Coordinates of C-alpha atoms and ligand atoms in Angstrom, one line a residue:
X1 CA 68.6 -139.6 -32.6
X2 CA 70.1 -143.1 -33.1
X3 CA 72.2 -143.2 -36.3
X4 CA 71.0 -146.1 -38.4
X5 CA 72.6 -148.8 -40.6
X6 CA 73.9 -147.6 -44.2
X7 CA 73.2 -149.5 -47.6
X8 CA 76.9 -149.8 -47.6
X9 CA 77.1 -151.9 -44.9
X10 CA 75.3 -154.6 -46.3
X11 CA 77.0 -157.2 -48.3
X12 CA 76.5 -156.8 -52.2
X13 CA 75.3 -160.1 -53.2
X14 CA 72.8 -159.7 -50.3
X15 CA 71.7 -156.5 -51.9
X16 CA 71.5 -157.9 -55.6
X17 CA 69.1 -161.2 -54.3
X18 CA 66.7 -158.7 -52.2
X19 CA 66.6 -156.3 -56.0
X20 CA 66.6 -159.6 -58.1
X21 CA 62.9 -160.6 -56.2
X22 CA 61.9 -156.2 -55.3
X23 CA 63.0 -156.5 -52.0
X24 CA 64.1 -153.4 -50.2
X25 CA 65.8 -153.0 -46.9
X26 CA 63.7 -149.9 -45.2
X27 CA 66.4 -148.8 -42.5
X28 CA 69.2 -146.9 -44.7
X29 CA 65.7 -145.0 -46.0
X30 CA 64.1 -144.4 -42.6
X31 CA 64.8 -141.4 -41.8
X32 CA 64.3 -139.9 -45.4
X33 CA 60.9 -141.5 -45.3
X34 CA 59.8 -140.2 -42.0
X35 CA 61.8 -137.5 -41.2
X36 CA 62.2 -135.9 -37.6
X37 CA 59.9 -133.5 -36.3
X38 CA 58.4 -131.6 -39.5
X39 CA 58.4 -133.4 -43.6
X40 CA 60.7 -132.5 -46.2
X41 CA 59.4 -130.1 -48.3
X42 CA 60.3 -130.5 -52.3
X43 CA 58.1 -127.8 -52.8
X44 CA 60.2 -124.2 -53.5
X45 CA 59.5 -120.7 -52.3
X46 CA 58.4 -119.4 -56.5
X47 CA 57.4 -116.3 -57.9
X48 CA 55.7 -116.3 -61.8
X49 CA 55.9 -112.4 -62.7
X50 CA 53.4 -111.5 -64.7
X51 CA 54.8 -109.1 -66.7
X52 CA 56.8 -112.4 -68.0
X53 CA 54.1 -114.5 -68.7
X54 CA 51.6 -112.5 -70.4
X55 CA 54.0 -111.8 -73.5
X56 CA 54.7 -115.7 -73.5
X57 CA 51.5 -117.0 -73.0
X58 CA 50.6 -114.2 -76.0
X59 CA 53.1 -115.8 -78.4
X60 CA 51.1 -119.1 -77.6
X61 CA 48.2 -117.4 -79.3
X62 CA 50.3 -116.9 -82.2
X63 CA 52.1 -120.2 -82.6
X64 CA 49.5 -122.6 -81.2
X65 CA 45.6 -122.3 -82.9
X66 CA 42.7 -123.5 -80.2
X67 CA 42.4 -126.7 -82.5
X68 CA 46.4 -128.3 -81.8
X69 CA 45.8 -126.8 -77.7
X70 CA 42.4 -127.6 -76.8
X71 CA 43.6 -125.8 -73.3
X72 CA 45.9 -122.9 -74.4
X73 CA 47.9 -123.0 -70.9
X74 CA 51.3 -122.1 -69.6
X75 CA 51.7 -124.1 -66.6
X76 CA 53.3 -122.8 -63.4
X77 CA 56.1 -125.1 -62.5
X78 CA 57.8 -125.3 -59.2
X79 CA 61.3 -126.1 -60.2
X80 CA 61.5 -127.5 -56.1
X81 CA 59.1 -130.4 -58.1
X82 CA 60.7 -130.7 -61.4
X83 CA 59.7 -128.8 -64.2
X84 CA 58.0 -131.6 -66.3
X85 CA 56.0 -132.7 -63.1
X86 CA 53.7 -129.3 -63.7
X87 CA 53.3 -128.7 -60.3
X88 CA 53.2 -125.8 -58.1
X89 CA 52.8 -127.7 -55.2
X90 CA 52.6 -131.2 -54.5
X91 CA 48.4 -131.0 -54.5
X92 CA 47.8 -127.4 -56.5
X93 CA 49.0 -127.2 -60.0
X94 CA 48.2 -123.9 -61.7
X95 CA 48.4 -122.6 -65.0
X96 CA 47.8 -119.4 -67.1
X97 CA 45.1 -119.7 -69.5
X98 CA 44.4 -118.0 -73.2
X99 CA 41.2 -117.7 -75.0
X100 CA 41.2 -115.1 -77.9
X101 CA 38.4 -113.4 -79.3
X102 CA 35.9 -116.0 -81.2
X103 CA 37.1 -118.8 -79.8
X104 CA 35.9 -121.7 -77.7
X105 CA 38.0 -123.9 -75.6
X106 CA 35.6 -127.3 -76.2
X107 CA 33.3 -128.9 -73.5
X108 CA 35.1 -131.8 -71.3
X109 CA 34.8 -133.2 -67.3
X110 CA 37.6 -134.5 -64.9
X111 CA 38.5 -135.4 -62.2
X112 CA 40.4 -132.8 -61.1
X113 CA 38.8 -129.7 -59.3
X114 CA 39.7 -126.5 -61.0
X115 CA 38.9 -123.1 -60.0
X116 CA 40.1 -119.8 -62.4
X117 CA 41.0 -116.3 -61.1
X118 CA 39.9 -114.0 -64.2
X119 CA 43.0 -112.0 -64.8
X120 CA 42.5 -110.2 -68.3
X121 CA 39.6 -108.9 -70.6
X122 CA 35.7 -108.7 -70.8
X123 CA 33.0 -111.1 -72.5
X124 CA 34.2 -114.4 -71.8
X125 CA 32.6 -117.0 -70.4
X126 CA 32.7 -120.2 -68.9
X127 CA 29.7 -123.0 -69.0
X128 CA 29.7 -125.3 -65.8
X129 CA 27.2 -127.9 -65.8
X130 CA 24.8 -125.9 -68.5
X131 CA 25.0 -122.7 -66.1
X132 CA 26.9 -119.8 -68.0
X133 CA 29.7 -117.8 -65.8
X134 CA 30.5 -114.7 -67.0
X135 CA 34.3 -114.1 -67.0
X136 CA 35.5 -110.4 -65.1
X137 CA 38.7 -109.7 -63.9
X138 CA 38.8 -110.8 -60.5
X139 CA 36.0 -113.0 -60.3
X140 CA 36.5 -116.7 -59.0
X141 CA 34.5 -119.4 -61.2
X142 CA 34.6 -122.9 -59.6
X143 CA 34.5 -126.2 -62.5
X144 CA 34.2 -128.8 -59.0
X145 CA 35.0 -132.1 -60.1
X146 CA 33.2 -133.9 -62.7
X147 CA 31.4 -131.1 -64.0
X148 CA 31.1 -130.5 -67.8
X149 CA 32.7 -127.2 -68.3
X150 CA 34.0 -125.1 -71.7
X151 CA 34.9 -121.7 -72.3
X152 CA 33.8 -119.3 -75.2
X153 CA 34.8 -115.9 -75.9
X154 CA 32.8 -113.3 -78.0
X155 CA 34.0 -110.2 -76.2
X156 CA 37.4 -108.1 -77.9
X157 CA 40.6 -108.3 -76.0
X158 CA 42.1 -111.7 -75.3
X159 CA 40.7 -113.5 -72.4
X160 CA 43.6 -114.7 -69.8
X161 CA 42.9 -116.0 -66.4
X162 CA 44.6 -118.4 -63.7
X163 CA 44.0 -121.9 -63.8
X164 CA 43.9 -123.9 -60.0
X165 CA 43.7 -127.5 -60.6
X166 CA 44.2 -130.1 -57.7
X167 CA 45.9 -132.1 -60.9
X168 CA 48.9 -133.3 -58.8
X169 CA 46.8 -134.8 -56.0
X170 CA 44.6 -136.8 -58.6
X171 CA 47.4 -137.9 -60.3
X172 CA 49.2 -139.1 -57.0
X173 CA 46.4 -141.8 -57.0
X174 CA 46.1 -142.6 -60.2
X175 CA 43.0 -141.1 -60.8
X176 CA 43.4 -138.3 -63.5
X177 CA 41.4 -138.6 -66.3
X178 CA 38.9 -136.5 -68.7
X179 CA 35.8 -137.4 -71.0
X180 CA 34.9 -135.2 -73.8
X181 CA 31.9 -134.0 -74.2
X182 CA 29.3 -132.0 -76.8
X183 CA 28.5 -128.4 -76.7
X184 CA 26.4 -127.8 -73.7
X185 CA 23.3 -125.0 -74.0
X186 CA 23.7 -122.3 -71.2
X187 CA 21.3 -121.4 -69.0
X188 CA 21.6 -118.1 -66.2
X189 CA 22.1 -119.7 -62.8
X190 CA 18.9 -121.5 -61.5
X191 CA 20.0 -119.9 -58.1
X192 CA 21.3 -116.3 -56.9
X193 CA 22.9 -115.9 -54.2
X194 CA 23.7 -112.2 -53.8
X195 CA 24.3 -111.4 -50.3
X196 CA 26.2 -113.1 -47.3
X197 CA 23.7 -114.8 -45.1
X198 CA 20.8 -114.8 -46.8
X199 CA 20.3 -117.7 -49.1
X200 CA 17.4 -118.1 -51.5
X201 CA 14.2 -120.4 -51.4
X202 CA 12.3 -121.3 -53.9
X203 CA 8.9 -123.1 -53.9
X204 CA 9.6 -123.7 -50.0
X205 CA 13.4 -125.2 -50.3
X206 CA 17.0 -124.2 -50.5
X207 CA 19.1 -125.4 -53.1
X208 CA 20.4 -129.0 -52.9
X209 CA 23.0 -128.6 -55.3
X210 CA 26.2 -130.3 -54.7
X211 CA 27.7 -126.9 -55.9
X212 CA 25.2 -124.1 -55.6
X213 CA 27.7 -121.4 -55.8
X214 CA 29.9 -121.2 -59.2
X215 CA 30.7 -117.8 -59.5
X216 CA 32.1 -115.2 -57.3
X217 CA 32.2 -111.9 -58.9
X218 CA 35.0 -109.5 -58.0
X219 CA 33.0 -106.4 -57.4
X220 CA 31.0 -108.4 -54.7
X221 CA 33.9 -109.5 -53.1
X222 CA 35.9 -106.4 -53.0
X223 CA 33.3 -104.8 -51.6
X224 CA 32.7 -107.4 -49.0
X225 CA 36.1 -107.0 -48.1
X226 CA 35.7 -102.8 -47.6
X227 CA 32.7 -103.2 -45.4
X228 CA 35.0 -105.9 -43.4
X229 CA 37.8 -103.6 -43.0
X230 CA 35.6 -100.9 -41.7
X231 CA 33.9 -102.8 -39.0
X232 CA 36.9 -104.5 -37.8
X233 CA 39.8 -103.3 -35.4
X234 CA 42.6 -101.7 -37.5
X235 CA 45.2 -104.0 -36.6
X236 CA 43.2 -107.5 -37.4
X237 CA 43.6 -109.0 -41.0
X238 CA 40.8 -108.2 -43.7
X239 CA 40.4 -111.6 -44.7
X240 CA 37.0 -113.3 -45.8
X241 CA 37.2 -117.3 -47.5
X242 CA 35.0 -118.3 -50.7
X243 CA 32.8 -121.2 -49.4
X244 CA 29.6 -122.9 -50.3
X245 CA 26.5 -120.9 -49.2
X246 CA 24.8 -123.5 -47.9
X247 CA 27.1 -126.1 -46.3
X248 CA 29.9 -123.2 -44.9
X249 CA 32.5 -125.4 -46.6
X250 CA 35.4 -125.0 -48.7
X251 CA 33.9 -124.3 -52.2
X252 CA 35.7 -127.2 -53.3
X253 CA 36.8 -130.3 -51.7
X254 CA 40.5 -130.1 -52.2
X255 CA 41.6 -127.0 -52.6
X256 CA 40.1 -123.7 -50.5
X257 CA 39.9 -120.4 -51.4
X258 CA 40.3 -116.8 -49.6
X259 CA 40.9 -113.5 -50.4
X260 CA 42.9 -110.9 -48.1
X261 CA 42.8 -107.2 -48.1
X262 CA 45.8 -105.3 -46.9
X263 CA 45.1 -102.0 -45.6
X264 CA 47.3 -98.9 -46.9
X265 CA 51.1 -99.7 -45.5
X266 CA 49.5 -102.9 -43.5
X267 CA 51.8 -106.0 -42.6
X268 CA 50.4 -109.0 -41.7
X269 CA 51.5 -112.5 -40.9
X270 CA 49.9 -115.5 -41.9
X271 CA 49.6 -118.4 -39.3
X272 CA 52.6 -121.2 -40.4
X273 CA 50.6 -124.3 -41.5
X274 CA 51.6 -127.7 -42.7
X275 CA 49.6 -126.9 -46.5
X276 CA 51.4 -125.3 -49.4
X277 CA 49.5 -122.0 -50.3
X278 CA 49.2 -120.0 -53.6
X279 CA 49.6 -116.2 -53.8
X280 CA 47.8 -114.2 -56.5
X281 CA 47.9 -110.7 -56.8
X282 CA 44.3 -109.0 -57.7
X283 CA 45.7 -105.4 -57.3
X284 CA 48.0 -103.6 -56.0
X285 CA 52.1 -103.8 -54.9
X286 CA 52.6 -106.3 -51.6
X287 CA 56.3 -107.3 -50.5
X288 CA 55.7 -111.4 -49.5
X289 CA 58.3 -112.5 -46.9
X290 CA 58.7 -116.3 -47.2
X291 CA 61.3 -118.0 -44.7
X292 CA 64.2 -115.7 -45.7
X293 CA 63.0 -115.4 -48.9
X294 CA 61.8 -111.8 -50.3
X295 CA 59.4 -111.3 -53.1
X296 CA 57.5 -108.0 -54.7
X297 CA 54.5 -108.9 -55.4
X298 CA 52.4 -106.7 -58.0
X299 CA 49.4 -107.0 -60.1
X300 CA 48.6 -110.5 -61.8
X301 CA 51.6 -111.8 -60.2
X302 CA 51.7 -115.3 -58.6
X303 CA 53.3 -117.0 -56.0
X304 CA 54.3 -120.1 -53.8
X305 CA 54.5 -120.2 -50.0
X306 CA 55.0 -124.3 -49.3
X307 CA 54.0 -126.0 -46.1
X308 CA 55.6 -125.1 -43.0
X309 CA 57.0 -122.0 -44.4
X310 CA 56.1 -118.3 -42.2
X311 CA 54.6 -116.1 -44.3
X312 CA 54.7 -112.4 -44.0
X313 CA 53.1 -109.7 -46.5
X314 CA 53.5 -105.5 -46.2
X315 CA 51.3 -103.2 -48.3
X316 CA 53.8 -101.2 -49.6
X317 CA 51.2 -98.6 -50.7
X318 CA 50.5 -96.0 -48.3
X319 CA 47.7 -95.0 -50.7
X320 CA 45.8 -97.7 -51.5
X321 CA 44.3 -101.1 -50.4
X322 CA 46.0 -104.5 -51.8
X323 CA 43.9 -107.8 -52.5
X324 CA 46.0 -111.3 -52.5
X325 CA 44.1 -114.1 -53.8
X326 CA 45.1 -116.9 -52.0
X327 CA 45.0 -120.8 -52.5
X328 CA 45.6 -123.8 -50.3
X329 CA 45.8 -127.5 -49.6
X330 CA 44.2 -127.4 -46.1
X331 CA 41.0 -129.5 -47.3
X332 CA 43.0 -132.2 -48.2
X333 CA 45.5 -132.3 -45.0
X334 CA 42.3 -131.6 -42.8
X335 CA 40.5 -134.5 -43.9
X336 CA 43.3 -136.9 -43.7
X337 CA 43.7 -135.8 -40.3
X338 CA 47.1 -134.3 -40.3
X339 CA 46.0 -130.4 -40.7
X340 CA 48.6 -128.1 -38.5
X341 CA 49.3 -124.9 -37.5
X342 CA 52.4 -124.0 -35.5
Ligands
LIG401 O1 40.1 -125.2 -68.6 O2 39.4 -127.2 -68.4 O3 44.8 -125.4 -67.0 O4 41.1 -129.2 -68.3 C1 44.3 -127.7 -67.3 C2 43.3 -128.6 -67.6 C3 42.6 -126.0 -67.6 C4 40.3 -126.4 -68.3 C5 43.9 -126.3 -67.3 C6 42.0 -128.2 -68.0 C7 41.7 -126.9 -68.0

């Protein structure tokens, strides 16, 4: 590759006219900008433990009342990005959320798409657009963009779950922004859908809501994920994706969501893919293999596999099954066109 022409070679009072009227020369940047063969990556290989952020994001409970928070969130930084840019990637941004018992985390709508993965307690719930999602460990409860959404918490323990927020996209293009909003009165959902396939019909239609699915309860999913593993060959990946019922696309428009079961002692590799992806341990003990990079994985932990990384995960129980939440920026490299996998 031809060698380019250096800032340095340029005469400075040359250089101090084009800065006096925001002039640039683009050659000493052009290979930065458009770098050979695959992009730069600031995004780092990152690991959040759990056991390190649940006695942190407890002292926020202490130190921090619902009133001075609004959202009582530790946010998972990736250092690669800068700490203060509260990114985990450069679309995802992710963040661990408290709720403690009695309170209410107060009704607003965004922008951003946000989806949580229930990590801790019972009885919590989260209103959508009037519909009320119960909280489980687990489960996956989608707030889609511009939804009214607040979350309440009447049950005992302290309600803790993992916040996936397309933040950094929306703020990329200058569109991030929130409107308050007043309490909203939950309703059950209008629409079940309780079984892969079949989709409800009521008074001779489907549902023709943008979002018909919210919630996707854990015990549902890990089950779906056991019949999966017995019908398939032994050596093929369990892995099943949350979409909407009754398009078959990514449950939200930015960020997509799947779920992958690892056998007892399984390894499996991932197909490498230009989109950052987001680990999230449900249960049990998984070594991650990023590049080089090696990472135990156990429950409630979370991790960061950017773009163009490989991506290898073990079981390292030869007892019991292990469930990786996963989450990615495919939708959005897929609908500008640039989506690979090599
Ligand atoms: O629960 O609505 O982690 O608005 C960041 C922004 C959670 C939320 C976050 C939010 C929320």
């Amino acid at each position: 590759m031809k060698s380019l022409g250096t800032l340095d070679e340029l005469p400075a009072e040359y250089l101090e006219s084009l800065r006096a009227r925001n002039l640039v020369p683009l050659w000493p940047s052009l290979r930065a900008l458009l770098p050979p063969d695959q992009p730069r990556t600031a995004t780092q290989v990152c690991r959040w433990a759990w056991s390190d952020i649940r006695p942190l994001l407890m002292r926020a409970g202490d130190l921090t009342p619902m009133e001075k928070a609004e959202r009582r969130v530790l946010v998972l930084a990736n250092p690669g990005r800068g700490l203060e840019a509260l990114q985990a990637s450069a679309c995802i941004y992710l963040g661990m959320q408290l709720v403690l018992p009695g309170e209410n985390a107060p009704n607003h709508k965004h922008t951003p798409n946000a989806a949580r993965f229930v990590v801790e307690g019972t009885g919590g719930v989260t209103i959508v657009g009037g519909e009320s999602c119960p909280m489980e460990p687990g489960d996956l409860v989608l707030t889609p963009t511009w939804l009214w959404h607040e979350h309440r918490h009447k049950g005992p323990g302290p309600m803790i779950w993992l916040d996936v927020l397309d933040v950094p996209l929306m703020v990329a293009i200058d569109c991030s922004y929130h409107i308050d909003g007043k309490t909203q009165k939950p309703s059950r959902p209008a629409w079940t859908y309780a079984s892969g396939g079949l989709a409800p019909v009521r008074d001779g239609v489907r549902s023709t809501a943008e979002y018909p699915l919210l919630r996707y309860p854990w015990a549902r999913t890990r089950a779906a994920l056991g019949a999966l593993a017995t019908s398939l060959p032994s050596r093929e990946p369990v892995l099943l994706a949350y979409i909407n019922p009754e398009t078959g696309a990514d449950c939200l428009n930015t960020i997509s969501f799947s779920v992958l079961m690892l056998r007892p002692g399984e390894e499996t590799m991932l197909p490498r893919m230009s989109a950052a992806r987001m680990l999230h341990m449900v249960e049990g003990d998984v070594q991650a293999l990023i590049d080089d990079t090696t990472l135990d994985l156990t429950q409630s932990d979370t991790a960061c596999a950017p773009g163009w990384t490989t991506l290898k995960l073990q079981n390292r129980s030869s007892k019991v099954p292990a469930f990786i939440a996963m989450a990615d920026e495919s939708p959005v490299h897929r609908k500008l066109g640039i989506f690979e996998q090599r």
